[in-house]
mmCIF file of C-alpha atoms in Angstrom:
data_model
loop_
_atom_site.group_PDB
_atom_site.id
_atom_site.type_symbol
_atom_site.label_atom_id
_atom_site.label_comp_id
_atom_site.label_asym_id
_atom_site.label_seq_id
_atom_site.Cartn_x
_atom_site.Cartn_y
_atom_site.Cartn_z
ATOM 1 C CA MET A 1 -0.058 0.155 0.150
ATOM 2 C CA PRO A 2 1.626 3.662 -0.608
ATOM 3 C CA LEU A 3 3.022 5.629 1.971
ATOM 4 C CA PHE A 4 1.372 9.646 2.477
ATOM 5 C CA ALA A 5 2.211 11.736 4.957
ATOM 6 C CA VAL A 6 -0.247 15.080 6.213
ATOM 7 C CA GLU A 7 1.956 17.949 6.910
ATOM 8 C CA ARG A 8 -0.494 20.339 9.848
ATOM 9 C CA ASP A 9 0.276 23.655 10.255
ATOM 10 C CA LEU A 10 -0.170 23.565 14.530
ATOM 11 C CA SER A 11 0.163 27.228 15.175
ATOM 12 C CA GLN A 12 -2.893 28.311 15.355
ATOM 13 C CA VAL A 13 -4.308 24.493 16.726
ATOM 14 C CA PRO A 14 -4.289 24.030 20.751
ATOM 15 C CA PRO A 15 -2.541 20.332 21.053
ATOM 16 C CA GLU A 16 -5.239 19.332 22.912
ATOM 17 C CA TYR A 17 -7.599 20.057 20.138
ATOM 18 C CA PHE A 18 -5.401 17.960 17.768
ATOM 19 C CA ARG A 19 -4.662 15.073 20.329
ATOM 20 C CA SER A 20 -8.456 14.798 21.468
ATOM 21 C CA ASN A 21 -9.055 14.262 17.475
ATOM 22 C CA LEU A 22 -6.571 11.757 16.330
ATOM 23 C CA PRO A 23 -8.989 8.793 17.859
ATOM 24 C CA SER A 24 -11.753 10.667 15.389
ATOM 25 C CA LEU A 25 -9.148 9.700 12.434
ATOM 26 C CA VAL A 26 -8.259 6.184 13.174
ATOM 27 C CA ALA A 27 -12.357 6.074 13.348
ATOM 28 C CA ALA A 28 -12.926 7.996 10.239
ATOM 29 C CA CYS A 29 -10.468 5.441 8.291
ATOM 30 C CA ALA A 30 -11.870 2.619 10.152
ATOM 31 C CA ARG A 31 -15.116 4.008 8.463
ATOM 32 C CA LEU A 32 -13.761 4.368 4.733
ATOM 33 C CA GLN A 33 -12.281 0.507 4.957
ATOM 34 C CA GLY A 34 -16.026 -0.384 5.592
ATOM 35 C CA LEU A 35 -16.505 1.397 2.165
ATOM 36 C CA GLY A 36 -13.946 -1.062 0.473
ATOM 37 C CA LYS A 37 -11.675 2.808 0.366
ATOM 38 C CA LYS A 38 -8.339 1.374 1.842
ATOM 39 C CA VAL A 39 -7.105 3.818 3.841
ATOM 40 C CA ARG A 40 -4.696 3.394 6.976
ATOM 41 C CA TYR A 41 -4.232 5.730 9.780
ATOM 42 C CA ILE A 42 -0.313 4.908 11.288
ATOM 43 C CA SER A 43 1.273 7.464 13.464
ATOM 44 C CA SER A 44 2.008 10.596 14.031
ATOM 45 C CA ALA A 45 4.627 13.243 14.693
ATOM 46 C CA VAL A 46 4.952 17.004 15.871
ATOM 47 C CA PHE A 47 7.810 19.621 15.773
ATOM 48 C CA PRO A 48 7.155 21.281 18.705
ATOM 49 C CA ALA A 49 9.663 24.127 17.851
ATOM 50 C CA GLU A 50 8.435 24.898 14.479
ATOM 51 C CA ALA A 51 4.285 24.162 15.842
ATOM 52 C CA ARG A 52 4.649 21.763 12.667
ATOM 53 C CA GLY A 53 3.221 18.019 12.558
ATOM 54 C CA LEU A 54 3.062 15.588 10.296
ATOM 55 C CA CYS A 55 0.747 12.139 10.051
ATOM 56 C CA LEU A 56 1.713 8.868 8.102
ATOM 57 C CA PHE A 57 -1.030 7.095 6.439
ATOM 58 C CA GLY A 58 -1.251 4.305 4.103
ATOM 59 C CA ALA A 59 -3.524 4.590 1.292
ATOM 60 C CA GLU A 60 -4.678 3.365 -2.408
ATOM 61 C CA GLU A 61 -5.600 6.733 -3.531
ATOM 62 C CA PRO A 62 -4.524 10.148 -1.807
ATOM 63 C CA GLU A 63 -8.500 11.230 -2.266
ATOM 64 C CA TRP A 64 -9.511 8.657 0.601
ATOM 65 C CA ILE A 65 -6.792 10.806 3.117
ATOM 66 C CA HIS A 66 -8.369 13.887 2.122
ATOM 67 C CA GLU A 67 -11.684 12.350 3.249
ATOM 68 C CA ALA A 68 -10.907 10.932 6.592
ATOM 69 C CA ASN A 69 -9.198 13.959 7.556
ATOM 70 C CA GLU A 70 -12.409 16.095 6.543
ATOM 71 C CA ALA A 71 -14.093 13.920 8.682
ATOM 72 C CA ALA A 72 -11.718 14.013 12.002
ATOM 73 C CA ARG A 73 -12.211 17.934 11.375
ATOM 74 C CA LEU A 74 -8.130 18.297 11.480
ATOM 75 C CA PRO A 75 -6.664 20.797 9.044
ATOM 76 C CA TYR A 76 -3.397 19.896 6.791
ATOM 77 C CA SER A 77 -1.506 21.946 4.391
ATOM 78 C CA ARG A 78 -0.553 19.384 1.864
ATOM 79 C CA ILE A 79 -0.544 15.512 1.357
ATOM 80 C CA PHE A 80 2.477 13.574 -0.093
ATOM 81 C CA ALA A 81 3.593 10.757 -1.270
ATOM 82 C CA VAL A 82 6.834 9.283 0.434
ATOM 83 C CA LEU A 83 9.185 6.526 0.162
ATOM 84 C CA ASP A 84 9.672 3.655 3.474
ATOM 85 C CA LEU A 85 13.677 2.791 3.358
ATOM 86 C CA THR A 86 13.243 0.880 6.463
ATOM 87 C CA PRO A 87 16.004 -1.835 5.821
ATOM 88 C CA THR A 88 14.649 -5.366 5.570
ATOM 89 C CA GLY A 89 14.812 -7.123 8.887
ATOM 90 C CA VAL A 90 13.737 -3.941 10.898
ATOM 91 C CA ARG A 91 10.799 -5.030 13.272
ATOM 92 C CA ARG A 92 8.672 -2.884 13.529
ATOM 93 C CA ASP A 93 7.985 -2.950 16.919
ATOM 94 C CA LEU A 94 11.641 -1.434 18.279
ATOM 95 C CA SER A 95 10.433 2.308 16.768
ATOM 96 C CA ARG A 96 9.813 4.252 19.878
ATOM 97 C CA GLY A 97 9.041 7.787 20.542
ATOM 98 C CA ARG A 98 11.805 10.426 21.262
ATOM 99 C CA TRP A 99 12.083 13.840 22.556
ATOM 100 C CA PRO A 100 13.540 16.156 20.885
ATOM 101 C CA ALA A 101 17.179 16.763 21.888
ATOM 102 C CA ARG A 102 17.909 20.274 23.518
ATOM 103 C CA ALA A 103 20.407 21.875 25.431
ATOM 104 C CA ASP A 104 20.009 21.567 29.426
ATOM 105 C CA ALA A 105 18.439 24.730 30.933
ATOM 106 C CA PRO A 106 19.304 25.611 35.103
ATOM 107 C CA THR A 107 16.456 24.576 37.164
ATOM 108 C CA ALA A 108 14.360 27.470 37.995
ATOM 109 C CA VAL A 109 12.870 27.585 41.068
ATOM 110 C CA PRO A 110 9.228 28.112 41.504
ATOM 111 C CA HIS A 111 7.192 30.657 42.770
ATOM 112 C CA GLU A 112 3.775 32.553 43.733
ATOM 113 C CA THR A 113 2.741 35.060 41.493
ATOM 114 C CA SER A 114 1.261 38.073 43.427
ATOM 115 C CA ASN A 115 -2.177 36.772 43.094
ATOM 116 C CA GLY A 116 -1.459 33.648 45.083
ATOM 117 C CA GLY A 117 -1.512 31.892 41.651
ATOM 118 C CA PRO A 118 0.482 29.029 39.949
ATOM 119 C CA PRO A 119 3.559 30.802 38.275
ATOM 120 C CA PRO A 120 2.789 30.997 34.501
ATOM 121 C CA ARG A 121 4.683 28.030 32.505
ATOM 122 C CA SER A 122 7.854 29.134 30.996
ATOM 123 C CA SER A 123 8.046 27.764 27.223
ATOM 124 C CA ALA A 124 10.618 25.208 27.578
ATOM 125 C CA GLN A 125 8.122 23.502 30.119
ATOM 126 C CA ILE A 126 5.859 23.665 27.141
ATOM 127 C CA THR A 127 7.929 22.475 24.473
ATOM 128 C CA ASP A 128 8.497 19.176 26.950
ATOM 129 C CA GLU A 129 4.811 19.025 27.681
ATOM 130 C CA MET A 130 4.271 18.619 23.672
ATOM 131 C CA ALA A 131 7.369 16.182 23.848
ATOM 132 C CA ARG A 132 5.661 13.895 26.486
ATOM 133 C CA TRP A 133 2.591 14.395 24.509
ATOM 134 C CA SER A 134 3.979 13.457 21.113
ATOM 135 C CA ASP A 135 5.567 10.857 22.438
ATOM 136 C CA GLU A 136 2.642 8.821 23.995
ATOM 137 C CA VAL A 137 0.618 9.594 21.238
ATOM 138 C CA HIS A 138 3.215 7.960 19.305
ATOM 139 C CA GLN A 139 3.106 5.038 21.353
ATOM 140 C CA ILE A 140 -0.649 4.441 21.424
ATOM 141 C CA MET A 141 -0.721 5.055 17.516
ATOM 142 C CA GLN A 142 1.557 2.262 17.278
ATOM 143 C CA VAL A 143 -0.498 -0.159 19.475
ATOM 144 C CA LEU A 144 -3.552 1.433 17.093
ATOM 145 C CA GLY A 145 -1.834 0.240 14.124
ATOM 146 C CA GLY A 146 -0.768 -3.030 15.437
ATOM 147 C CA TRP A 147 -4.617 -3.529 15.821
ATOM 148 C CA LEU A 148 -6.082 -2.375 12.328
ATOM 149 C CA GLU A 149 -2.443 -5.062 10.818
ATOM 150 C CA ASP A 150 -3.886 -7.762 12.992
ATOM 151 C CA ALA A 151 -7.820 -6.738 12.144
ATOM 152 C CA GLY A 152 -6.564 -6.960 8.243
ATOM 153 C CA ARG A 153 -4.562 -10.553 8.582
ATOM 154 C CA LEU A 154 -8.241 -11.892 10.029
ATOM 155 C CA GLN A 155 -10.229 -10.467 7.676
ATOM 156 C CA ALA A 156 -7.852 -11.669 4.830
ATOM 157 C CA ASP A 157 -8.069 -15.302 7.052
ATOM 158 C CA VAL A 158 -11.768 -15.349 6.856
ATOM 159 C CA GLY A 159 -11.471 -14.632 3.304
ATOM 160 C CA ALA A 160 -9.230 -17.303 3.103
ATOM 161 C CA LEU A 161 -11.172 -19.779 5.202
ATOM 162 C CA GLU A 162 -14.697 -18.928 3.380
ATOM 163 C CA THR A 163 -13.107 -19.668 0.178
ATOM 164 C CA GLU A 164 -11.714 -23.580 1.495
ATOM 165 C CA ARG A 165 -15.248 -24.151 3.037
ATOM 166 C CA ALA A 166 -16.728 -23.284 -0.545
ATOM 167 C CA THR A 167 -14.366 -25.596 -1.884
ATOM 168 C CA LEU A 168 -15.029 -28.353 0.472
ATOM 169 C CA ALA A 169 -18.937 -27.731 -0.395
ATOM 170 C CA GLU A 170 -18.561 -27.833 -3.818
ATOM 171 C CA GLU A 171 -16.439 -31.405 -2.964
ATOM 172 C CA VAL A 172 -19.135 -32.852 -1.023
ATOM 173 C CA ARG A 173 -21.750 -32.001 -3.497
ATOM 174 C CA ARG A 174 -20.080 -33.680 -6.526
ATOM 175 C CA LEU A 175 -18.898 -36.621 -4.134
ATOM 176 C CA ARG A 176 -22.975 -37.179 -3.043
ATOM 177 C CA GLU A 177 -23.446 -36.553 -6.982
ATOM 178 C CA GLU A 178 -21.060 -39.879 -7.562
ATOM 179 C CA ASN A 179 -22.591 -41.681 -4.687
ATOM 180 C CA ASP A 180 -26.224 -41.123 -6.027
ATOM 181 C CA GLY A 181 -24.817 -42.830 -9.641
ATOM 182 C CA LEU A 182 -23.188 -45.880 -7.727
ATOM 183 C CA ARG A 183 -26.057 -46.386 -6.184
ATOM 184 C CA ALA A 184 -28.176 -46.439 -9.319
ATOM 185 C CA GLU A 185 -25.559 -48.699 -10.990
ATOM 186 C CA ARG A 186 -25.823 -51.090 -8.133
ATOM 187 C CA ASP A 187 -29.874 -51.061 -8.276
ATOM 188 C CA ASP A 188 -29.534 -51.758 -12.101
ATOM 189 C CA LEU A 189 -26.821 -54.006 -11.727
ATOM 190 C CA SER A 190 -28.516 -56.081 -8.836
ATOM 191 C CA SER A 191 -31.764 -55.994 -11.189
ATOM 192 C CA ALA A 192 -30.162 -57.664 -14.246
ATOM 193 C CA VAL A 193 -28.479 -60.195 -12.148
ATOM 194 C CA GLN A 194 -31.790 -61.440 -10.615
ATOM 195 C CA THR A 195 -33.463 -61.307 -14.340
ATOM 196 C CA LEU A 196 -30.218 -63.476 -15.258
ATOM 197 C CA ALA A 197 -30.717 -65.742 -12.829
ATOM 198 C CA GLY A 198 -34.439 -66.360 -13.155
ATOM 199 C CA GLN A 199 -33.628 -66.916 -16.919
ATOM 200 C CA ALA A 200 -31.059 -69.279 -16.023
ATOM 201 C CA THR A 201 -33.249 -71.703 -13.620
ATOM 202 C CA ARG A 202 -36.480 -71.219 -15.815
ATOM 203 C CA THR A 203 -33.544 -72.792 -18.405
ATOM 204 C CA ALA A 204 -32.308 -75.357 -16.009
ATOM 205 C CA ASP A 205 -36.201 -76.550 -15.614
ATOM 206 C CA GLU A 206 -36.783 -76.703 -19.174
ATOM 207 C CA VAL A 207 -33.729 -79.025 -19.740
ATOM 208 C CA LEU A 208 -34.177 -81.580 -16.660
ATOM 209 C CA GLN A 209 -37.733 -82.147 -17.776
ATOM 210 C CA ARG A 210 -36.360 -82.732 -21.323
ATOM 211 C CA ILE A 211 -34.011 -85.227 -20.142
ATOM 212 C CA GLY A 212 -36.667 -86.494 -17.699
ATOM 213 C CA GLY A 213 -39.025 -87.374 -20.558
ATOM 214 C CA ARG A 214 -36.276 -89.039 -22.446
ATOM 215 C CA ARG A 215 -35.305 -91.271 -19.346
ATOM 216 C CA GLU A 216 -39.185 -91.951 -18.843
ATOM 217 C CA ALA A 217 -39.729 -93.277 -22.378
ATOM 218 C CA PRO A 218 -37.615 -97.092 -22.595
ATOM 219 C CA GLY A 219 -39.621 -97.834 -19.861
ATOM 220 C CA THR A 220 -42.901 -96.910 -21.357
ATOM 221 C CA LEU A 221 -42.491 -99.526 -24.160
ATOM 222 C CA ALA A 222 -41.192 -102.487 -22.220
ATOM 223 C CA GLY A 223 -44.314 -102.229 -20.306
ATOM 224 C CA ARG A 224 -46.667 -102.839 -23.531
#
């Protein structure tokens, strides 16, 4: 299945909105699959420093990716084809989300604001929170992707079993027809054997009667 990437501008999209709508994106792909449109959500990655995101999809037609994103109400900038250059033999489940590299910042001592509330979060804290969220979403999407792959394999297995069942049913029908034909031939043969046996019995009786009549003839002349 061809691989596509969806680029998103997250500068005006709250992170929680994007995060909460990812399950809707998965559900939209599942509905399209039910309509015969082969499209599958794979995973997402967020670039906090650039306020951008990328989502990977597998689809036979890019238009179906557009339909899935419209159904989930997730804006995007463009859809473009990508190549999967993962070396053969590398296990997919070895991939794990990673936080973006950043320089170690000095630890700040939290303090209260003048109104007694918590201090406002710094950009580094927000970036750290978005990175953790991206890591969690990536791992969840990997699990969902595995479930979808398992479901696809099960569907293929069900199709193969259904084909095998139909083949076996046809073989049973053919064997029943052959059995009925052999039974009819057996009945015809049994009837023919009975007819021949009857004819042989009558012929034997006639022969015995003729032989018996010839044997009585000399005795009859002697008596005279």
